[in-house]
């Protein structure tokens, strides 16, 4: 029996593409969290904000569409209907796009970042 080999883009390549797409689409307060060795679910988590529900939905659409076009990734998304918090599952990279008020309420990055980093105001 042979070991399965993994094909497709690396988690670092997906992360780089996601960060570029978020920048191009005017996402705000982008934070990346390295989860390698901390989670079996993914290697990287990216958290960002959009100024409105409409922008949150637009950012998530664009990221999903471009990852499919550029890398052949079929991303799963959750929450796009309301536009308050959209989760994009790109395999080894999970992206959370929030409206600022919702992001402040959940403070997701504080769960994963070291205390001294998470406590620093942005």
PDB file of C-alpha atoms in Angstrom:
ATOM      1  CA  UNK A   1       0.000   0.000   0.000  1.00  0.00           C
ATOM      2  CA  UNK A   2       1.393   3.397  -0.917  1.00  0.00           C
ATOM      3  CA  UNK A   3       1.117   6.517   1.170  1.00  0.00           C
ATOM      4  CA  UNK A   4      -1.245   9.148  -0.166  1.00  0.00           C
ATOM      5  CA  UNK A   5       0.487  12.184  -1.529  1.00  0.00           C
ATOM      6  CA  UNK A   6      -1.034  15.571  -1.161  1.00  0.00           C
ATOM      7  CA  UNK A   7      -1.509  17.645  -4.256  1.00  0.00           C
ATOM      8  CA  UNK A   8      -2.555  21.242  -4.623  1.00  0.00           C
ATOM      9  CA  UNK A   9      -1.308  24.491  -3.178  1.00  0.00           C
ATOM     10  CA  UNK A  10       0.543  24.592   0.130  1.00  0.00           C
ATOM     11  CA  UNK A  11      -0.981  26.265   3.162  1.00  0.00           C
ATOM     12  CA  UNK A  12       1.609  29.057   2.856  1.00  0.00           C
ATOM     13  CA  UNK A  13       0.619  29.657  -0.786  1.00  0.00           C
ATOM     14  CA  UNK A  14      -3.065  29.785   0.156  1.00  0.00           C
ATOM     15  CA  UNK A  15      -2.281  32.166   3.030  1.00  0.00           C
ATOM     16  CA  UNK A  16      -0.295  34.486   0.747  1.00  0.00           C
ATOM     17  CA  UNK A  17      -3.144  34.536  -1.793  1.00  0.00           C
ATOM     18  CA  UNK A  18      -5.740  35.210   0.927  1.00  0.00           C
ATOM     19  CA  UNK A  19      -3.721  38.088   2.406  1.00  0.00           C
ATOM     20  CA  UNK A  20      -3.256  39.657  -1.028  1.00  0.00           C
ATOM     21  CA  UNK A  21      -6.953  39.307  -1.859  1.00  0.00           C
ATOM     22  CA  UNK A  22      -7.978  40.841   1.467  1.00  0.00           C
ATOM     23  CA  UNK A  23      -5.650  43.772   0.860  1.00  0.00           C
ATOM     24  CA  UNK A  24      -6.930  44.234  -2.696  1.00  0.00           C
ATOM     25  CA  UNK A  25     -10.521  44.211  -1.444  1.00  0.00           C
ATOM     26  CA  UNK A  26      -9.937  46.749   1.345  1.00  0.00           C
ATOM     27  CA  UNK A  27     -10.400  44.411   4.300  1.00  0.00           C
ATOM     28  CA  UNK A  28      -9.457  46.157   7.543  1.00  0.00           C
ATOM     29  CA  UNK A  29      -7.504  45.100  10.645  1.00  0.00           C
ATOM     30  CA  UNK A  30      -6.204  41.878   9.105  1.00  0.00           C
ATOM     31  CA  UNK A  31      -4.708  39.489  11.665  1.00  0.00           C
ATOM     32  CA  UNK A  32      -3.150  36.147  10.818  1.00  0.00           C
ATOM     33  CA  UNK A  33      -2.778  33.391  13.377  1.00  0.00           C
ATOM     34  CA  UNK A  34      -0.352  30.517  12.834  1.00  0.00           C
ATOM     35  CA  UNK A  35      -2.093  27.368  14.072  1.00  0.00           C
ATOM     36  CA  UNK A  36       0.496  24.827  12.959  1.00  0.00           C
ATOM     37  CA  UNK A  37       0.997  22.464  15.867  1.00  0.00           C
ATOM     38  CA  UNK A  38      -1.947  24.000  17.756  1.00  0.00           C
ATOM     39  CA  UNK A  39      -4.860  22.694  15.707  1.00  0.00           C
ATOM     40  CA  UNK A  40      -5.503  19.716  13.484  1.00  0.00           C
ATOM     41  CA  UNK A  41      -8.229  21.624  11.632  1.00  0.00           C
ATOM     42  CA  UNK A  42      -6.060  24.096   9.731  1.00  0.00           C
ATOM     43  CA  UNK A  43      -2.578  25.628   9.556  1.00  0.00           C
ATOM     44  CA  UNK A  44      -3.561  29.298   9.459  1.00  0.00           C
ATOM     45  CA  UNK A  45      -6.490  31.440  10.519  1.00  0.00           C
ATOM     46  CA  UNK A  46      -7.029  34.929   9.163  1.00  0.00           C
ATOM     47  CA  UNK A  47      -9.379  37.400  10.822  1.00  0.00           C
ATOM     48  CA  UNK A  48     -10.411  40.697   9.242  1.00  0.00           C
ATOM     49  CA  UNK A  49     -13.182  43.263   9.161  1.00  0.00           C
ATOM     50  CA  UNK A  50     -15.351  44.874   6.542  1.00  0.00           C
ATOM     51  CA  UNK A  51     -17.020  48.216   7.159  1.00  0.00           C
ATOM     52  CA  UNK A  52     -20.575  46.961   6.497  1.00  0.00           C
ATOM     53  CA  UNK A  53     -22.569  43.781   5.929  1.00  0.00           C
ATOM     54  CA  UNK A  54     -22.412  44.458   2.215  1.00  0.00           C
ATOM     55  CA  UNK A  55     -18.602  44.750   2.247  1.00  0.00           C
ATOM     56  CA  UNK A  56     -18.253  41.622   4.425  1.00  0.00           C
ATOM     57  CA  UNK A  57     -20.305  39.648   1.879  1.00  0.00           C
ATOM     58  CA  UNK A  58     -18.393  41.169  -1.062  1.00  0.00           C
ATOM     59  CA  UNK A  59     -14.988  40.377   0.479  1.00  0.00           C
ATOM     60  CA  UNK A  60     -15.997  36.787   1.179  1.00  0.00           C
ATOM     61  CA  UNK A  61     -17.389  36.339  -2.352  1.00  0.00           C
ATOM     62  CA  UNK A  62     -14.252  37.717  -3.944  1.00  0.00           C
ATOM     63  CA  UNK A  63     -11.867  35.649  -1.823  1.00  0.00           C
ATOM     64  CA  UNK A  64     -13.803  32.449  -2.568  1.00  0.00           C
ATOM     65  CA  UNK A  65     -14.069  33.209  -6.300  1.00  0.00           C
ATOM     66  CA  UNK A  66     -10.396  34.104  -6.694  1.00  0.00           C
ATOM     67  CA  UNK A  67      -9.118  31.107  -4.730  1.00  0.00           C
ATOM     68  CA  UNK A  68     -11.167  28.927  -7.074  1.00  0.00           C
ATOM     69  CA  UNK A  69      -9.879  30.749 -10.182  1.00  0.00           C
ATOM     70  CA  UNK A  70      -6.228  31.000  -9.094  1.00  0.00           C
ATOM     71  CA  UNK A  71      -5.724  27.740  -7.200  1.00  0.00           C
ATOM     72  CA  UNK A  72      -8.666  25.500  -8.013  1.00  0.00           C
ATOM     73  CA  UNK A  73      -9.883  25.583  -4.398  1.00  0.00           C
ATOM     74  CA  UNK A  74     -13.584  25.117  -3.757  1.00  0.00           C
ATOM     75  CA  UNK A  75     -14.121  27.028  -0.546  1.00  0.00           C
ATOM     76  CA  UNK A  76     -17.018  26.409   1.788  1.00  0.00           C
ATOM     77  CA  UNK A  77     -18.610  29.513   3.282  1.00  0.00           C
ATOM     78  CA  UNK A  78     -20.972  30.065   6.193  1.00  0.00           C
ATOM     79  CA  UNK A  79     -22.836  33.196   7.251  1.00  0.00           C
ATOM     80  CA  UNK A  80     -22.880  35.104   3.978  1.00  0.00           C
ATOM     81  CA  UNK A  81     -26.668  35.560   4.151  1.00  0.00           C
ATOM     82  CA  UNK A  82     -26.484  37.963   7.100  1.00  0.00           C
ATOM     83  CA  UNK A  83     -23.072  39.468   6.406  1.00  0.00           C
ATOM     84  CA  UNK A  84     -22.190  39.887  10.083  1.00  0.00           C
ATOM     85  CA  UNK A  85     -19.576  37.126  10.221  1.00  0.00           C
ATOM     86  CA  UNK A  86     -18.588  35.034   7.226  1.00  0.00           C
ATOM     87  CA  UNK A  87     -16.366  31.995   7.598  1.00  0.00           C
ATOM     88  CA  UNK A  88     -14.426  30.868   4.530  1.00  0.00           C
ATOM     89  CA  UNK A  89     -12.970  27.368   4.741  1.00  0.00           C
ATOM     90  CA  UNK A  90     -10.124  27.174   2.230  1.00  0.00           C
ATOM     91  CA  UNK A  91      -8.765  23.909   3.599  1.00  0.00           C
ATOM     92  CA  UNK A  92      -5.524  24.667   5.416  1.00  0.00           C
ATOM     93  CA  UNK A  93      -6.525  28.324   5.805  1.00  0.00           C
ATOM     94  CA  UNK A  94      -9.721  29.479   7.497  1.00  0.00           C
ATOM     95  CA  UNK A  95     -10.779  33.099   7.017  1.00  0.00           C
ATOM     96  CA  UNK A  96     -13.190  35.000   9.262  1.00  0.00           C
ATOM     97  CA  UNK A  97     -14.629  38.245   7.862  1.00  0.00           C
ATOM     98  CA  UNK A  98     -16.519  40.302  10.431  1.00  0.00           C
ATOM     99  CA  UNK A  99     -18.413  43.543  10.754  1.00  0.00           C
ATOM    100  CA  UNK A 100     -16.393  45.514  13.361  1.00  0.00           C
ATOM    101  CA  UNK A 101     -19.092  45.357  16.074  1.00  0.00           C
ATOM    102  CA  UNK A 102     -19.453  41.596  15.726  1.00  0.00           C
ATOM    103  CA  UNK A 103     -15.690  41.090  15.752  1.00  0.00           C
ATOM    104  CA  UNK A 104     -15.377  43.145  18.927  1.00  0.00           C
ATOM    105  CA  UNK A 105     -18.146  41.125  20.582  1.00  0.00           C
ATOM    106  CA  UNK A 106     -16.613  37.699  19.839  1.00  0.00           C
ATOM    107  CA  UNK A 107     -12.924  38.696  20.106  1.00  0.00           C
ATOM    108  CA  UNK A 108     -11.955  35.519  18.267  1.00  0.00           C
ATOM    109  CA  UNK A 109      -8.279  36.395  17.927  1.00  0.00           C
ATOM    110  CA  UNK A 110      -7.892  36.601  21.705  1.00  0.00           C
ATOM    111  CA  UNK A 111      -8.591  32.874  21.894  1.00  0.00           C
ATOM    112  CA  UNK A 112      -5.563  32.051  19.729  1.00  0.00           C
ATOM    113  CA  UNK A 113      -2.999  34.820  20.065  1.00  0.00           C
ATOM    114  CA  UNK A 114      -0.587  35.049  23.018  1.00  0.00           C
ATOM    115  CA  UNK A 115      -1.979  37.220  25.822  1.00  0.00           C
ATOM    116  CA  UNK A 116       0.529  40.045  25.300  1.00  0.00           C
ATOM    117  CA  UNK A 117      -0.263  40.210  21.569  1.00  0.00           C
ATOM    118  CA  UNK A 118      -4.037  40.015  21.959  1.00  0.00           C
ATOM    119  CA  UNK A 119      -4.056  42.693  24.663  1.00  0.00           C
ATOM    120  CA  UNK A 120      -2.310  45.229  22.446  1.00  0.00           C
ATOM    121  CA  UNK A 121      -4.781  47.723  20.938  1.00  0.00           C
ATOM    122  CA  UNK A 122      -4.723  47.927  17.145  1.00  0.00           C
TER     123      UNK A 122
END
